[in-house]
XYZ file of C-alpha atoms in Angstrom:
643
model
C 261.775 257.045 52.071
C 260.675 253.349 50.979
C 258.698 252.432 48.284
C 255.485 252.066 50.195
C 256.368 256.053 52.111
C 256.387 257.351 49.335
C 253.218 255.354 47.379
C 250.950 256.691 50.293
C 252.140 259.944 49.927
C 250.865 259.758 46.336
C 247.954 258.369 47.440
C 247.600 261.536 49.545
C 247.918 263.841 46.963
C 245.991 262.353 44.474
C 243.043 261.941 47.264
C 243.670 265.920 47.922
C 243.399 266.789 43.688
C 239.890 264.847 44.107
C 238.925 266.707 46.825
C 239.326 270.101 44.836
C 237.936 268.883 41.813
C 234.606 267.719 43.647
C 234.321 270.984 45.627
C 235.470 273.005 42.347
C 231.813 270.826 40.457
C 230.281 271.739 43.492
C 231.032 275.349 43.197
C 230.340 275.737 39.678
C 227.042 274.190 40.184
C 225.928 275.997 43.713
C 227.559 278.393 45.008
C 228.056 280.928 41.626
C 224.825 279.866 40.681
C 221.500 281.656 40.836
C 217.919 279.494 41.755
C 217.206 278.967 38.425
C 220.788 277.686 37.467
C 220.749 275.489 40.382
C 217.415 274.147 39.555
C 218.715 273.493 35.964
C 222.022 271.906 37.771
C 219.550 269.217 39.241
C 221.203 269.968 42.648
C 217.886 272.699 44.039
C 214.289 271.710 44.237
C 212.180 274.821 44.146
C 209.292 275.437 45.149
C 208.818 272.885 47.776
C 205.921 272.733 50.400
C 205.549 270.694 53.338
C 203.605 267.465 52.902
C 203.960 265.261 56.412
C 205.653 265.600 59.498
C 206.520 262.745 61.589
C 209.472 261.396 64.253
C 211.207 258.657 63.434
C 213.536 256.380 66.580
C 215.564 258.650 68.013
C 213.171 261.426 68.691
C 214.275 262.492 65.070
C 212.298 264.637 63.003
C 211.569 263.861 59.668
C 209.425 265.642 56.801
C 208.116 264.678 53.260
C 208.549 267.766 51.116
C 206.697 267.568 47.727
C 207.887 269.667 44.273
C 205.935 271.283 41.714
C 208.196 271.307 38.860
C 208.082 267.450 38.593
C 209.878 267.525 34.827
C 213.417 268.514 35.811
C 215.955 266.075 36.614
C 218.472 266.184 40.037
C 221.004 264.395 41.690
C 218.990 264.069 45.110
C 219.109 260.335 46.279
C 218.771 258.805 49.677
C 221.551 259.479 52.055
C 222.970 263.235 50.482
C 222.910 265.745 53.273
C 220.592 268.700 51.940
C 220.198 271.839 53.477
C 216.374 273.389 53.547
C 215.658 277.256 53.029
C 213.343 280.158 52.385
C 212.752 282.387 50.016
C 210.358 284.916 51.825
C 211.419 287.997 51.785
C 211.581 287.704 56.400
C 213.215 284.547 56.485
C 216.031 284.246 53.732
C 218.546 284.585 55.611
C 221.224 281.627 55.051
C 221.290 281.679 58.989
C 217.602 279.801 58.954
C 218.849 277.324 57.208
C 217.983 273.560 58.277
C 220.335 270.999 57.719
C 218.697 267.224 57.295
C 219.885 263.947 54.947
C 217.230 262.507 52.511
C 216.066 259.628 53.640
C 214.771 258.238 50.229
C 213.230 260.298 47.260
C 209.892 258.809 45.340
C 209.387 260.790 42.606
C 208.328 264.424 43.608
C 208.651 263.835 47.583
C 211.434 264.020 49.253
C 211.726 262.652 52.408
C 214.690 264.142 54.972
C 215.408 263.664 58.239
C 216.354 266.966 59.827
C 218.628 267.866 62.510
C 216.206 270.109 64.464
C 213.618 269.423 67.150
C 210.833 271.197 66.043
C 210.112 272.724 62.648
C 210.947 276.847 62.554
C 208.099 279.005 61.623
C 209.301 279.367 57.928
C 208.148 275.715 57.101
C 204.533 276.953 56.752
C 205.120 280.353 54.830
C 205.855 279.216 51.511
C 208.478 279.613 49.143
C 210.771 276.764 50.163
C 213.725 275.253 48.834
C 216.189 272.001 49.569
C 219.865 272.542 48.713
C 222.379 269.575 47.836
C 225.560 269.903 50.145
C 229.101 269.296 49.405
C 230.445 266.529 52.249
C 233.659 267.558 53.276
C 233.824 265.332 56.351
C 234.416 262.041 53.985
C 237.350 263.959 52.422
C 239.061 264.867 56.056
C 238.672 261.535 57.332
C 240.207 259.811 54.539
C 243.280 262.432 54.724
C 243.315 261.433 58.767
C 243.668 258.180 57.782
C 246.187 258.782 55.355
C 248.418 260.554 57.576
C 247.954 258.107 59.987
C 248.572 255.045 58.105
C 252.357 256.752 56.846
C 253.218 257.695 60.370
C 252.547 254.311 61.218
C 255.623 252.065 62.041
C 255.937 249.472 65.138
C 252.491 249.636 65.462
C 249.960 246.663 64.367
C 248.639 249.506 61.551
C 252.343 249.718 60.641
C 252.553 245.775 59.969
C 249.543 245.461 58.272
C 250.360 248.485 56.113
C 253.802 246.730 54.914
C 251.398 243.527 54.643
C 248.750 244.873 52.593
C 250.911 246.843 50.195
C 253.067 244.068 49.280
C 256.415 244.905 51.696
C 256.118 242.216 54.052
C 254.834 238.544 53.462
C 251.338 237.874 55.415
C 251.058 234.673 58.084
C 248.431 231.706 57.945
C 248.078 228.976 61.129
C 246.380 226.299 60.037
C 243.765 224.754 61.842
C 241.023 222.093 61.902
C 238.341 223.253 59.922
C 235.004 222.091 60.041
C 232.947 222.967 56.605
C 230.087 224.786 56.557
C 227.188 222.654 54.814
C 225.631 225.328 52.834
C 228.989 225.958 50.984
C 230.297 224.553 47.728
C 233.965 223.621 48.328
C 235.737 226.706 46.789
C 233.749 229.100 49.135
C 234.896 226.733 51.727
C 238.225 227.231 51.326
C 237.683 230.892 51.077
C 236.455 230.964 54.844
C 239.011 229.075 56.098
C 241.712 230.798 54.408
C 239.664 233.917 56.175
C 239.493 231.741 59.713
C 243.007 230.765 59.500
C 244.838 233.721 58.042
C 246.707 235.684 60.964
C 246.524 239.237 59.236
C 245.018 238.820 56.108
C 242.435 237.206 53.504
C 241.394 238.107 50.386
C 237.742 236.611 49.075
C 237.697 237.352 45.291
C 233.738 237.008 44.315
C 232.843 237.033 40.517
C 229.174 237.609 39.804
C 226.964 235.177 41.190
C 229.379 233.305 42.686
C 227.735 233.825 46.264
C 230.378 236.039 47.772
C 228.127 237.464 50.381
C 226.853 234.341 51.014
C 230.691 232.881 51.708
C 231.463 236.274 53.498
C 228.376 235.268 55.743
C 229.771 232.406 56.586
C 232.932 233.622 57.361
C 231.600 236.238 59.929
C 229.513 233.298 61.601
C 233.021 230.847 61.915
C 235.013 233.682 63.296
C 232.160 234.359 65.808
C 233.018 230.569 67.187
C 235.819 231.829 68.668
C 236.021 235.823 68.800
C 233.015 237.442 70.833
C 233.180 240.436 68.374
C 233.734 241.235 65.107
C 233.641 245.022 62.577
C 231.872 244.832 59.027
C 232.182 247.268 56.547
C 231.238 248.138 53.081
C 231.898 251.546 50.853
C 227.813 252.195 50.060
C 225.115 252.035 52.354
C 223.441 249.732 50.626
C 226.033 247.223 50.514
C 225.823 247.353 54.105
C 222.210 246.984 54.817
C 222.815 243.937 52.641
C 224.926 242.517 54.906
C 223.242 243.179 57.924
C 220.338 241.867 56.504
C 222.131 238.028 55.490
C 223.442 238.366 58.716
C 219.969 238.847 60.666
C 219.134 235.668 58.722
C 221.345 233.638 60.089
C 220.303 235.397 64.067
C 223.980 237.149 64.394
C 223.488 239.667 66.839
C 223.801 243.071 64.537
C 224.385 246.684 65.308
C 224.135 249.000 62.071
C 226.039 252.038 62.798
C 225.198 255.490 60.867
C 222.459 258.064 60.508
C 218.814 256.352 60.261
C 218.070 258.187 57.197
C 220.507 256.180 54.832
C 219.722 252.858 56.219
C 217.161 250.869 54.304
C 213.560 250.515 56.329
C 213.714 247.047 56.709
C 216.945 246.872 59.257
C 216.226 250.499 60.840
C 215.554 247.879 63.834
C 219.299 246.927 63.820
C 220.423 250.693 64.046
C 221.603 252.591 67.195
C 219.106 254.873 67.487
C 216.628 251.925 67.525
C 218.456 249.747 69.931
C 218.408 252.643 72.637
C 214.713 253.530 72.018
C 214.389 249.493 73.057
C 216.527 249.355 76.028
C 215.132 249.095 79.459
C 216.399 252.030 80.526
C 214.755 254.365 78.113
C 211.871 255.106 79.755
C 214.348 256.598 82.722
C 216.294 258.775 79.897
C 213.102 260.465 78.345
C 211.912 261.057 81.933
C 215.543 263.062 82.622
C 215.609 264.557 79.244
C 211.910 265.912 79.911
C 213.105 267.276 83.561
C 215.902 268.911 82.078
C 213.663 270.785 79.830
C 211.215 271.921 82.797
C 213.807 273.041 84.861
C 215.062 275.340 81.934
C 211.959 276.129 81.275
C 211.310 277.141 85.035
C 214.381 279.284 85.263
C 214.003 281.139 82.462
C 210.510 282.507 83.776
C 212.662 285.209 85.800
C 213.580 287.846 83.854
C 215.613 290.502 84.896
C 214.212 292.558 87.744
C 214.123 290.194 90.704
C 215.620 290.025 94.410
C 218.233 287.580 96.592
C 215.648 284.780 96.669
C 214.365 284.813 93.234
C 217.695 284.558 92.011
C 218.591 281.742 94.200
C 215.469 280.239 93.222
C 216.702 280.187 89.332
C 219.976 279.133 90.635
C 218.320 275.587 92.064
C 216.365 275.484 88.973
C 219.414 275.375 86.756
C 221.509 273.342 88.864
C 219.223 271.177 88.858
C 218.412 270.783 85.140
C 222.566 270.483 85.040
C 222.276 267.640 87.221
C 219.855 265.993 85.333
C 222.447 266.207 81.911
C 224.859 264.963 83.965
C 222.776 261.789 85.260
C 221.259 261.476 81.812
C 224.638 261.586 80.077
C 225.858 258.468 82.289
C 222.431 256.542 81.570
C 223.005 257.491 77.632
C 226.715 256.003 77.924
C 225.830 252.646 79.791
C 222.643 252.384 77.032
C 225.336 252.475 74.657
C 227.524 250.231 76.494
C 225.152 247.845 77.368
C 224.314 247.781 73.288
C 227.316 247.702 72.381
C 227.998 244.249 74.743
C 225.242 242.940 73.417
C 226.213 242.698 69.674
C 228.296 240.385 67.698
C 228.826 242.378 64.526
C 229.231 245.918 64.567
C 228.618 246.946 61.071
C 229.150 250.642 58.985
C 230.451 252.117 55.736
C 234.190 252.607 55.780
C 233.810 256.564 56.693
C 231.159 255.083 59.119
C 233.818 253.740 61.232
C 235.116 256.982 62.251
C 231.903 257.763 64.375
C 232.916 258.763 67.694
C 231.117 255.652 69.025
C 233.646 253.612 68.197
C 236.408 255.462 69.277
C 239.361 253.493 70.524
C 237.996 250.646 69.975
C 240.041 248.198 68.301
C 238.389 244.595 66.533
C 239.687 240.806 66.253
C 238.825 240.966 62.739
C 237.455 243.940 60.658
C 235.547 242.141 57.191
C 235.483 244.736 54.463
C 233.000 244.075 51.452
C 232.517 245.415 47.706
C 236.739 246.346 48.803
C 237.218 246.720 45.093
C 234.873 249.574 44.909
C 236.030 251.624 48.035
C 238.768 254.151 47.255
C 241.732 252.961 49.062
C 242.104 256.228 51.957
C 238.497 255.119 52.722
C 239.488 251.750 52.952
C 242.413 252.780 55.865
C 239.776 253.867 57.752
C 238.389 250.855 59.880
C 241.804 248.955 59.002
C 242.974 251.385 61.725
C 240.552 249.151 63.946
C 241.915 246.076 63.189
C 244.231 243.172 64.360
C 243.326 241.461 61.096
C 241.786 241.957 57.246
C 239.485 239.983 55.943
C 238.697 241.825 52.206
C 235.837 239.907 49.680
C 235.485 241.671 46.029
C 235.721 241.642 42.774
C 238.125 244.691 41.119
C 236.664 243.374 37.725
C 233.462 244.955 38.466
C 232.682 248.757 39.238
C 235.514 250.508 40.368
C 235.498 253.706 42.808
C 233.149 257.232 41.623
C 236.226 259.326 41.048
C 235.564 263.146 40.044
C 238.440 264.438 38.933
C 239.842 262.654 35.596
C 243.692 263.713 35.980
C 243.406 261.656 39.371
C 242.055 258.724 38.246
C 244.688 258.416 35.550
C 247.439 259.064 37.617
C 246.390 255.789 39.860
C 243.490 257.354 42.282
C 241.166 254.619 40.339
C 243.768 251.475 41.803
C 241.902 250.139 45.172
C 243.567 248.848 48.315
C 241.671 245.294 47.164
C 243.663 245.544 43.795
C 247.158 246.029 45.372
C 246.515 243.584 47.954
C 245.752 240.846 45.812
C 248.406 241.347 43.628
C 251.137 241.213 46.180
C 249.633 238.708 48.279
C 248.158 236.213 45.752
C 248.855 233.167 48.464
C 245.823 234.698 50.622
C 243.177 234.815 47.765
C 240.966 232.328 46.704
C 238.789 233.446 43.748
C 235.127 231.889 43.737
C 234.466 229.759 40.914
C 230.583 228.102 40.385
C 228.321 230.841 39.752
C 224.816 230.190 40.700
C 222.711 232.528 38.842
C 223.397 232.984 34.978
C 222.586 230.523 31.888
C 226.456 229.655 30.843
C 225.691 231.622 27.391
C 225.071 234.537 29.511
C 228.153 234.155 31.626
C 230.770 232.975 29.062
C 231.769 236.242 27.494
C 232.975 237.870 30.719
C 234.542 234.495 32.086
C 236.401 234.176 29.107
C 237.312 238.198 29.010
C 237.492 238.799 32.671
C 238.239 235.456 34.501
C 240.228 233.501 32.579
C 237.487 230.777 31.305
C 238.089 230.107 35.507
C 234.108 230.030 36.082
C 231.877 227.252 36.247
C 227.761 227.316 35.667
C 226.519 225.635 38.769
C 223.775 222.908 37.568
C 220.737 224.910 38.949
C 221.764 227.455 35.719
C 220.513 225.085 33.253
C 217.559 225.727 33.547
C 218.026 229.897 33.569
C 215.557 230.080 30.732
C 211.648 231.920 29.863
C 211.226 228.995 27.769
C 212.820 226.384 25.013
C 212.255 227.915 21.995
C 213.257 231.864 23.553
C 216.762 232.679 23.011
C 218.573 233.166 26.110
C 221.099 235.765 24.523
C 220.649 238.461 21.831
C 222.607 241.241 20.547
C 220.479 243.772 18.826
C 222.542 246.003 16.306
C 221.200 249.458 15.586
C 224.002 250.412 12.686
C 222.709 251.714 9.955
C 219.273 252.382 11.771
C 219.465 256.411 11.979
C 219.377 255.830 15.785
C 221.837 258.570 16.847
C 223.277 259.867 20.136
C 222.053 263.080 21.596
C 223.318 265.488 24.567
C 220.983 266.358 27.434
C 221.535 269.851 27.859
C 221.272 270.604 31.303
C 223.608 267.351 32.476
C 225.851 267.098 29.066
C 224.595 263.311 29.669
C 224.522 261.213 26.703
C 221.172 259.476 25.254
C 219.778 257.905 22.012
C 216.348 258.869 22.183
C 214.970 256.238 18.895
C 217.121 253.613 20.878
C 214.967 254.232 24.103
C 211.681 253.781 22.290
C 213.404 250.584 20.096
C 214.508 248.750 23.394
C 211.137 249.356 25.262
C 208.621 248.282 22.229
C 210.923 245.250 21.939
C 210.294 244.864 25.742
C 206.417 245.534 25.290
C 206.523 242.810 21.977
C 208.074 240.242 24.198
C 205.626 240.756 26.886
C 202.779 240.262 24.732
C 204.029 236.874 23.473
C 205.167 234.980 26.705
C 201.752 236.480 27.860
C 201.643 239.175 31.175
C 199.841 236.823 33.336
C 201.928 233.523 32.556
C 205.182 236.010 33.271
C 202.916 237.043 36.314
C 202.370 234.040 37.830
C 205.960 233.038 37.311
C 207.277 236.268 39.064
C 209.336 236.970 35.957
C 211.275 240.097 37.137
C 213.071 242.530 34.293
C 215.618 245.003 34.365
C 216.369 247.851 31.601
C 219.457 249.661 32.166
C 221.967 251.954 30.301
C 225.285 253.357 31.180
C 223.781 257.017 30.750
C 221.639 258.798 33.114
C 220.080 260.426 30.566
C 219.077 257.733 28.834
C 217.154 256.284 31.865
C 215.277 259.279 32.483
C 214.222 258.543 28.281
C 213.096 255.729 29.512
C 210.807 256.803 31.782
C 209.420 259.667 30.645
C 208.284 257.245 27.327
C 207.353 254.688 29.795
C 205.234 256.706 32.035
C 204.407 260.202 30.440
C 202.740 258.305 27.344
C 200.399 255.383 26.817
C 202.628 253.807 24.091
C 203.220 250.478 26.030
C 200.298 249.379 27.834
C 201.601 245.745 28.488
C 205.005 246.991 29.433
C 203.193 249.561 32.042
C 201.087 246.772 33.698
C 204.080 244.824 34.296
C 205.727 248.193 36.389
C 205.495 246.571 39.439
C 207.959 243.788 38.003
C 210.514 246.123 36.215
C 212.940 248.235 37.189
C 214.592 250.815 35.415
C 218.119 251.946 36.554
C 221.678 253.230 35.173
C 224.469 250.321 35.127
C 226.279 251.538 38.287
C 222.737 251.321 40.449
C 222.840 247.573 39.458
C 225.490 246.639 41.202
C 224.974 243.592 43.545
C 221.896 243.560 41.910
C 220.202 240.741 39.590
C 217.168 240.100 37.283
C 215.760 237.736 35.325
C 215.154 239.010 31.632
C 217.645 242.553 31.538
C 217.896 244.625 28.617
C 221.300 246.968 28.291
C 221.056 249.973 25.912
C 224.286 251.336 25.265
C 223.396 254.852 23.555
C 226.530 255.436 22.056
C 225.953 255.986 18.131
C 227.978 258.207 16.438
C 230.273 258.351 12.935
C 233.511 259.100 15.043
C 233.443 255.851 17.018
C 233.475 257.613 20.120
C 232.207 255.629 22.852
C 232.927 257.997 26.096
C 233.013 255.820 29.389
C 231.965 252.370 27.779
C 235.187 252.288 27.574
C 235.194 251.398 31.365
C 235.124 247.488 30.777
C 234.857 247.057 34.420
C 231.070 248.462 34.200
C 230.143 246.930 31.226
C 231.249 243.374 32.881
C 228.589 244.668 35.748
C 226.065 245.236 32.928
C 226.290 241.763 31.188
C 226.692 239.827 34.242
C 223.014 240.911 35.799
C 220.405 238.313 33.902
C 219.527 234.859 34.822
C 217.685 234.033 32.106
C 218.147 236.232 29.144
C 220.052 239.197 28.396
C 219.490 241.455 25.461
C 222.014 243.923 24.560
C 221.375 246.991 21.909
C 223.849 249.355 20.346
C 225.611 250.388 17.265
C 228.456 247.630 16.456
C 230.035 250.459 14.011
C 230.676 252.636 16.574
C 231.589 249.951 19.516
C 233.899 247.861 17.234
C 236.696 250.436 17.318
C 237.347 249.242 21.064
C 239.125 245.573 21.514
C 236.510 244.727 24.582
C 233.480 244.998 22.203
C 235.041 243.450 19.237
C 235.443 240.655 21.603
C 231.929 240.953 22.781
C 230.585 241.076 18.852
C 232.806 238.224 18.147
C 231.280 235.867 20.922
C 227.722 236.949 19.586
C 228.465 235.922 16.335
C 229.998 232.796 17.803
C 227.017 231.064 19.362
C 224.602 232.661 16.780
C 223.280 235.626 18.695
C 223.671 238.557 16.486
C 220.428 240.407 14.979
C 220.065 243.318 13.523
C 217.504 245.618 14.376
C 215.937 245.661 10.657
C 214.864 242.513 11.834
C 212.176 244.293 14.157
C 211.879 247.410 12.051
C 211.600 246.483 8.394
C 214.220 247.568 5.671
């Protein structure tokens, strides 16, 4: 077996031990579990009642469901399949269950899309529930495309396997290439490495180096020449990004995947939209509708009736199953027709296995965020393709892996990793960064990138104001801030911390002034690395009235964990870091690759909080402390507080 056999059949069974582990969580939290536990778990909402009702394109049904226990925390968030039940004593039966996926969830409502037509009697009764469900279907199509990537040999998935993972060298062709205006020159050679690459191109994109913006571009010189071309991206939300840049620049767009996780503004650009538009719609309702009459029609004899009768019902039916049949073929040429119509067909990677694209095989299949998709997930639309085009950064977040044993034993190691190690030629890394002050964004190019990175001009003048400092590390040592375990998630958080970082926040509001940050559109981000700690902050933010100024300024700050931050930027963020303790145990800041996302979101000033005797005992925030003390921006938080 050669060395790259044999790697994907590790590959295999490491993606099989995170399968177990996952459904083994999932288990322990749901199915052993009574209401109450599951409640606690964060993965039940009960009691839930029915607020709205409404259909959405598609014909789909979708319903707002409210809670009344509005203090415990869950793990519901838009795009989770759910599954809706009763606890009446006539309809808890786990056979009246309604599947649905959550659309998007706003504090006590819910909102899911379900897969019914109409809503079951139940709904109105009382004593309602929603269920998180364990997704299996992402696991089996990743192990499909496993299995089919090894078996692969004189096919074009059996070259660009040896390609990708190192075995075989990759072609280029050059060509004439006209830049693209808009581009600095490093992002122009990125696209036409990606134009003139035959199988593959690697886009490495640092943090505000405009790697969406250069992947953009790259989709747009491809479509020149190649009427069609497959996008793809691990989240849904890196997606809708896309599809969104793209609908900027008028490429033709078809978002692929279930309405309910695809972001409101580009639910336009999905399927289900697209065929609700078409021409022809009008003629499929009108089938659809005859198909239900005619059912309905024949059904109205019942069982005592003669020769005629029963022919009668016959014509009825046959005629409803002519109707499928004719509605069928006007559903396919919809789709057809769509599908023609479109230059970019764009999904997550399990999103390419819908049936809709089966057999269909792409020019050119651009993958984005590559360095956060696990790599069996990233087989998946590579199955599709004649060529690779991959744009990431596998110094950032890495893949959610479950099981730890996994992740150890090389689960954690993306395709976008592997591929840019053994094919270094077909890489060009980004280097001007466009959106933080160069005090902000010299501790991870020096850490991470090799000093590579250089602070476009605009960054200069990333500042509130002259005499503001545009970086600050606050240390807590000493303080009595300690850590503290949420019991019901065994989530870390440091509650004195919480209330430190947001009456600093509240201070600094007051002196720039709320309406001069106003009127500047000033935005602010507070994030921490623990759950738990964000739920700290608002429960002190919005369940008391300690921070008036803070609370008028809601609409301009947002309040998220590190790994929701991804992709995203703001321009004053604050990063609490929680961990406070006397063993020096520091838990998974020791993932450097999510503290780089964490210090590389601000434009104008960062602060960062936390306990230097407890960090200091790893290398990557000795570093970190070192740099601070280095260009003068170390505090300590008796500073604020008073000896």
């Amino acid at each position: 077996m050669s060395k790259i056999q044999e790697e994907l059949k590790i590959s295999l069974k490491l993606l099989k031990q995170e399968w177990q582990e996952d459904l083994e969580q999932y288990k322990k939290k749901f199915l052993y579990s009574s209401l109450s536990d599951r409640k606690d778990e964060g993965i039940c909402w009960y009691p839930v009642s029915l607020k709205k009702t409404r259909f959405g394109y598609g014909e789909r049904l979708i319903v707002d469901l409210e809670r009344s226990d509005s203090n415990q925390s869950h793990l519901f968030q838009s795009g989770k399949s759910v599954s809706i039940f009763s606890n009446h004593e006539s309809f808890n039966s786990p056979k009246n269950r309604i599947n649905g996926v959550i659309n998007q969830v706003k504090k006590d409502v819910m909102t899911v899309t379900l897969q019914v037509e109409e809503l079951p009697e139940w709904f109105h009764k009382g004593r309602m529930g929603v269920d998180l469900l364990f997704d299996e279907a992402s696991y089996r199509e990743m192990e499909n495309a496993l299995h089919a990537v090894t078996k692969a040999d004189n096919s074009r998935l059996g070259e660009l396997k040896r390609i990708l993972l190192g075995e075989k060298e990759a072609e280029i062709k050059q060509q004439e290439y006209a830049p693209i205006a808009r581009l600095n020159g490093r992002q122009n050679e990125a696209v036409e490495l990606a134009v003139n690459a035959q199988d593959l191109a690697i886009i490495h994109g640092p943090p505000g180096t405009g790697k969406t913006t250069t992947l953009v571009g790259a989709i747009e010189k491809t479509l020149e020449w190649l009427p069609q071309v497959l996008v793809c991206a691990p989240s849904n939300a890196a997606v809708d990004l896309l599809v969104e840049k793209l609908a900027e620049r008028n490429v033709a767009t078809l978002r692929m995947g279930h309405p309910a996780r695809v972001d409101d503004q580009i639910l336009s650009q999905t399927l289900d939209a697209r065929i609700a538009h078409h021409d022809s719609y009008k003629d499929l309702k009108r089938l659809r509708k005859s198909i239900d009459e005619f059912v309905k029609m024949g059904k109205k004899y019942k069982r005592n009736f003669g020769h005629e009768e029963r022919m009668q019902r016959k014509r009825y039916f046959d005629e409803a199953d002519r109707c499928r049949d004719e509605a069928k073929n006007l559903e396919d040429y919809i789709i057809y027709d769509i599908f023609q119509s479109v230059q970019v067909v764009a999904c997550t990677l399990v999103g390419s296995a819908s049936s809709y694209l089966k057999g269909m095989i792409f020019p050119v299949v651009f993958i984005d965020e590559a360095g956060q998709g696990l790599e069996a997930a990233t087989w998946i639309p590579i199955q599709k393709a004649r060529k690779v085009v991959l744009a990431g950064d596998h110094f950032q977040l890495p893949p959610t892996i479950k099981s730890f044993e996994a992740s150890k034993m090389g689960l954690s190691v993306t395709l976008f990793e592997k591929a840019i190690l053994r094919q270094p030629d077909f890489s060009k890394m980004l280097q001007e960064q466009y959106r933080m002050h160069k005090l902000i964004m010299g501790f991870s190019n020096r850490y991470f990138y090799k000093g590579e990175l250089l602070a476009a001009p605009n960054t200069e003048f990333h500042y509130i104001q002259n005499d503001e400092p545009v970086l600050e590390y606050i240390d807590t040592s000493g303080s009595g801030f300690t850590e503290q375990v949420e019991e019901e998630s065994l989530s870390t958080f440091n509650l004195e911390e919480a209330k430190f970082a947001l009456g600093y926040l509240e201070t600094f509001i007051k002196k720039i002034g709320v309406s001069k940050l106003k009127e500047d559109e000033r935005t602010i981000g507070l994030i921490a690395p623990y759950r738990a700690q964000v739920r700290r902050f608002n429960e002190l933010l919005f369940d008391t009235y300690e921070f008036p100024n803070l609370r008028s300024y809601a609409e301009f700050l947002t309040i998220d964990s590190i790994d929701g931050f991804q992709g995203r930027e703001r321009d004053i963020m604050m990063i609490s870091l929680v961990r406070s303790n006397a063993k020096g145990e520091i838990g998974f800041l020791s993932d450097t690759r999510r503290m780089n996302v964490a210090l590389t979101r601000a434009k104008r000033k960062m602060i960062v909080i936390g306990d230097s005797a407890t960090l200091s005992s790893h290398p990557f925030y000795n570093s970190f402390l070192d740099y601070v003390d280095e260009h003068n921006c170390y505090r300590s938080v008796y500073e604020f507080i008073g000896a």
